[in-house]
Short mmCIF file of C-alpha atoms in Angstrom, two decimals:
data_model
loop_
_atom_site.label_atom_id
_atom_site.label_comp_id
_atom_site.label_asym_id
_atom_site.label_seq_id
_atom_site.Cartn_x
_atom_site.Cartn_y
_atom_site.Cartn_z
CA MET A 240 -3.64 1.08 -34.53
CA PHE A 241 -7.19 1.94 -33.50
CA ALA A 242 -5.95 2.73 -29.93
CA ASP A 243 -3.07 4.88 -31.26
CA LEU A 244 -5.63 6.96 -33.30
CA ILE A 245 -7.75 7.35 -30.13
CA ASN A 246 -4.91 8.66 -28.23
CA MET A 247 -4.09 11.03 -31.03
CA ILE A 248 -7.62 12.48 -30.87
CA TYR A 249 -7.88 12.37 -27.06
CA PRO A 250 -4.41 12.18 -25.54
CA LEU A 251 -3.99 10.59 -22.07
CA SER A 252 -3.33 13.00 -19.27
CA CYS A 253 -1.35 12.73 -16.17
CA PRO A 254 -3.79 12.41 -13.13
CA THR A 255 -1.47 14.64 -11.00
CA CYS A 256 -0.59 17.52 -13.27
CA GLU A 257 -3.00 16.94 -16.04
CA GLN A 258 -0.28 17.30 -18.76
CA VAL A 259 -0.24 14.83 -21.71
CA ARG A 260 1.60 11.67 -20.83
CA GLU A 261 4.59 11.05 -22.92
CA ASP A 262 4.93 7.45 -21.98
CA LYS A 263 1.54 5.64 -22.30
CA LYS A 264 2.91 2.59 -20.62
CA ILE A 265 2.95 4.18 -17.25
CA PRO A 266 -0.21 5.68 -15.53
CA PHE A 267 1.30 9.26 -14.95
CA CYS A 268 3.86 11.28 -16.38
CA LEU A 269 7.65 10.82 -15.93
CA GLN A 270 8.05 14.22 -14.54
CA CYS A 271 5.57 13.56 -11.84
CA GLN A 272 7.19 10.21 -11.12
CA TYR A 273 10.37 11.85 -10.68
CA GLN A 274 8.94 14.54 -8.33
CA LEU A 275 6.85 12.14 -6.03
CA PRO A 276 7.86 12.72 -2.45
CA TYR A 277 9.91 9.66 -1.88
CA ASN A 278 10.73 9.33 1.96
CA GLN A 279 13.49 6.78 1.86
CA SER A 280 12.32 5.47 5.40
CA HIS A 281 13.33 1.94 4.40
CA LEU A 282 17.12 2.96 4.69
CA ASN A 283 16.72 3.92 8.12
CA PRO A 284 15.69 1.07 10.66
CA ASP A 285 14.99 3.56 13.30
CA ASN A 286 12.56 5.58 10.97
CA GLU A 287 9.39 7.28 12.18
CA ILE A 288 7.08 4.30 10.91
CA ALA A 289 9.18 1.87 13.05
CA ARG A 290 8.86 4.13 16.03
CA ARG A 291 5.14 4.46 15.77
CA PHE A 292 5.00 0.68 16.38
CA TRP A 293 7.34 0.47 19.31
CA GLY A 294 5.69 -1.51 22.26
CA ARG A 295 2.87 -2.43 20.25
CA LEU A 296 4.14 -5.04 17.46
CA PRO A 297 7.41 -6.85 17.37
CA LEU A 298 8.29 -5.85 13.69
CA HIS A 299 11.28 -6.92 11.58
CA HIS A 300 10.96 -3.85 9.16
CA ALA A 301 8.55 -0.94 8.92
CA PHE A 302 8.42 1.59 6.26
CA SER A 303 6.45 3.60 3.78
CA PHE A 304 7.20 4.75 0.16
CA LEU A 305 5.86 8.19 -0.15
CA TYR A 306 4.89 11.15 2.08
CA PHE A 307 1.31 12.09 1.98
CA VAL A 308 0.73 15.79 1.89
CA GLN A 309 -2.74 17.40 1.53
CA GLY A 310 -3.11 18.44 -1.96
CA GLY A 311 0.11 16.80 -3.05
CA LYS A 312 0.85 14.42 -5.70
CA THR A 313 0.62 11.30 -3.52
CA GLN A 314 -3.11 12.31 -2.56
CA ALA A 315 -3.87 12.77 -6.15
CA LEU A 316 -2.72 9.27 -7.14
CA LEU A 317 -4.45 7.77 -4.05
CA HIS A 318 -7.59 9.51 -5.23
CA GLU A 319 -7.36 7.91 -8.68
CA LEU A 320 -6.67 4.73 -7.39
CA LYS A 321 -9.23 4.49 -4.65
CA TYR A 322 -12.19 6.50 -6.26
CA LYS A 323 -11.85 6.55 -9.96
CA GLY A 324 -11.06 2.92 -10.75
CA ASN A 325 -7.51 3.44 -11.90
CA GLN A 326 -6.21 0.24 -10.53
CA GLU A 327 -3.13 0.46 -12.76
CA ILE A 328 -1.80 3.21 -10.53
CA GLY A 329 -1.75 0.89 -7.53
CA GLU A 330 0.07 -1.97 -9.57
CA PHE A 331 2.62 0.44 -10.94
CA LEU A 332 3.61 1.95 -7.66
CA GLY A 333 3.74 -1.37 -6.11
CA LYS A 334 6.32 -2.25 -8.61
CA LEU A 335 8.29 0.93 -8.06
CA PHE A 336 8.10 0.29 -4.32
CA ALA A 337 9.17 -3.22 -4.80
CA HIS A 338 12.24 -2.37 -7.07
CA THR A 339 13.15 0.27 -4.44
CA LEU A 340 13.22 -2.49 -1.61
CA GLN A 341 14.91 -5.01 -3.84
CA GLU A 342 17.74 -2.48 -4.51
CA ALA A 343 18.31 -1.91 -0.84
CA LYS A 344 18.42 -5.78 -0.67
CA ILE A 345 15.47 -5.74 1.75
CA ALA A 346 13.06 -7.84 -0.30
CA GLN A 347 14.84 -10.88 0.32
CA ASP A 348 13.30 -10.72 3.88
CA PHE A 349 9.73 -11.54 2.79
CA ASP A 350 8.18 -14.59 1.32
CA LEU A 351 4.45 -13.53 1.53
CA ILE A 352 2.50 -10.24 1.11
CA VAL A 353 -0.75 -9.77 2.86
CA PRO A 354 -2.72 -6.86 1.93
CA ILE A 355 -4.96 -5.09 4.43
CA PRO A 356 -8.56 -6.11 3.24
CA LEU A 357 -11.49 -4.16 3.00
CA HIS A 358 -14.94 -4.98 4.57
CA PRO A 359 -17.07 -6.97 2.23
CA SER A 360 -19.89 -4.33 1.95
CA LYS A 361 -16.87 -1.56 0.95
CA LEU A 362 -15.52 -4.13 -1.32
CA GLN A 363 -18.76 -4.80 -2.91
CA LYS A 364 -19.21 -1.04 -3.49
CA ARG A 365 -15.89 -0.36 -4.86
CA GLY A 366 -15.49 -3.50 -6.86
CA TYR A 367 -11.77 -3.89 -5.87
CA ASN A 368 -9.27 -3.39 -2.97
CA GLN A 369 -6.79 -0.76 -3.80
CA VAL A 370 -4.14 -2.46 -1.44
CA ASP A 371 -4.50 -5.63 -3.60
CA CYS A 372 -3.32 -3.62 -6.72
CA MET A 373 -0.11 -2.64 -4.94
CA ALA A 374 0.36 -6.15 -3.42
CA ARG A 375 -0.07 -7.74 -6.84
CA GLY A 376 2.65 -5.33 -8.36
CA MET A 377 5.10 -6.15 -5.56
CA ALA A 378 4.57 -9.84 -5.78
CA ALA A 379 5.10 -9.79 -9.73
CA VAL A 380 8.53 -8.05 -9.26
CA TRP A 381 9.70 -10.18 -6.27
CA GLN A 382 8.10 -13.51 -7.56
CA VAL A 383 6.71 -14.19 -4.18
CA ASP A 384 3.17 -15.27 -2.93
CA TRP A 385 0.52 -12.65 -2.08
CA LEU A 386 -2.91 -13.63 -0.58
CA PRO A 387 -5.57 -11.10 -0.86
CA ASP A 388 -7.91 -13.34 1.25
CA ALA A 389 -5.36 -14.11 4.02
CA LEU A 390 -7.07 -11.70 6.56
CA VAL A 391 -10.84 -11.37 7.00
CA ARG A 392 -12.23 -7.97 8.00
CA VAL A 393 -14.86 -9.27 10.49
CA ARG A 394 -16.51 -5.72 11.22
CA ALA A 395 -16.75 -2.52 9.41
CA ASN A 396 -14.85 0.43 11.13
CA VAL A 397 -16.35 3.72 11.04
CA SER A 398 -14.61 6.71 9.25
CA GLN A 399 -11.41 7.54 11.26
CA THR A 400 -10.88 11.11 9.58
CA THR A 401 -12.55 13.04 12.65
CA GLN A 402 -11.25 10.67 15.49
CA ASP A 403 -8.30 11.42 17.79
CA ARG A 404 -5.67 8.68 18.27
CA MET A 405 -7.50 6.83 21.11
CA GLY A 406 -10.61 6.82 19.12
CA ARG A 407 -8.99 5.19 16.12
CA LEU A 408 -7.18 2.63 18.44
CA GLU A 409 -10.60 1.74 19.80
CA ASN A 410 -12.19 1.74 16.49
CA ALA A 411 -9.44 -0.54 15.12
CA ALA A 412 -9.48 -3.28 17.89
CA GLN A 413 -10.35 -6.81 16.73
CA LEU A 414 -11.10 -5.93 13.31
CA PHE A 415 -9.52 -9.04 11.58
CA ALA A 416 -9.22 -12.71 11.62
CA VAL A 417 -7.02 -15.05 9.78
CA ALA A 418 -8.70 -17.22 7.15
CA ASN A 419 -6.16 -20.09 7.36
CA GLU A 420 -3.30 -20.24 9.83
CA ASN A 421 -1.54 -22.88 7.62
CA LEU A 422 -1.01 -20.30 5.18
CA ILE A 423 0.61 -17.94 7.48
CA LYS A 424 2.66 -20.08 9.83
CA ASN A 425 6.50 -19.91 9.56
CA ARG A 426 6.25 -17.17 6.69
CA LYS A 427 8.29 -14.03 6.42
CA VAL A 428 5.16 -11.71 6.04
CA LEU A 429 4.89 -8.25 4.78
CA LEU A 430 1.73 -6.56 5.85
CA LEU A 431 0.60 -4.01 3.56
CA ASP A 432 -1.66 -0.85 3.50
CA ASP A 433 -2.13 2.26 1.43
CA VAL A 434 -1.64 4.84 4.01
CA ILE A 435 -0.49 4.70 7.73
CA THR A 436 -1.85 7.11 9.99
CA THR A 437 -1.88 6.11 13.97
CA GLY A 438 -1.02 2.49 12.65
CA ALA A 439 -4.11 1.39 14.63
CA THR A 440 -5.43 -0.76 11.63
CA ILE A 441 -2.07 -2.35 10.97
CA GLU A 442 -1.64 -3.10 14.59
CA SER A 443 -4.96 -4.99 14.77
CA ALA A 444 -4.06 -7.12 11.52
CA GLY A 445 -0.47 -7.54 12.86
CA LEU A 446 -1.60 -9.07 15.98
CA VAL A 447 -3.73 -11.91 14.51
CA LEU A 448 -0.78 -12.57 11.96
CA LEU A 449 1.61 -13.10 15.02
CA GLU A 450 -1.05 -15.27 16.73
CA ALA A 451 -1.06 -17.52 13.46
CA GLY A 452 2.54 -18.09 13.85
CA CYS A 453 4.36 -16.03 11.16
CA GLN A 454 7.98 -16.17 11.20
CA THR A 455 8.61 -12.52 10.96
CA LEU A 456 6.18 -9.64 10.62
CA SER A 457 7.09 -6.39 8.66
CA VAL A 458 4.70 -3.62 7.80
CA ALA A 459 4.83 -1.29 4.71
CA ALA A 460 2.65 1.39 3.30
CA LEU A 461 2.39 3.33 0.14
CA ALA A 462 2.29 6.55 2.06
CA SER A 463 2.67 8.18 5.53
CA GLY A 464 2.32 11.66 6.77
CA GLN A 465 5.47 13.65 7.31
#
């Protein structure tokens, strides 16, 4: 009752359009949910994400959920998730993504979700890993394992925003180690990140998962560029 009173006085707004949220059970308004730039890459095995890893990683699946456009709704949601502590957005988007893959009968190809980890110094500063939020939502829908500590980031990488492709690849080399190979061996792994750019970070993580003996490796991200 007290929460309802607070919401009447200070109604919750949508982080993407700033309109009042009609449904308080979801972290952004229904109109924005329908208007998100879904890319449907999971329906095409020969999609742009999969082609990005040709000759780099032997992947079972590769796709992203949304398009990322500067100034668009995806960027607004990611900003809320990463920099404003709104972890609910990550978990909700993870659930949406999971239901989408489930409807396409792709979810059955995974029995373990491995999120890309933050470096401990960044994790301590932020207090949470935004990719963990997404993984938690996906795992809840599929009822599969997710391991936030499966990968260890052994060194911090410098900001990649001003680097060209070769610089990003060099920066991402040997970033990760597997914490316990027994937890990876013979598993059908979905490696999850928030945004795919060059794929260098995912490639570095994917290589160590393959070395640890996973049965199949797939990669997914919440967003990728058009």
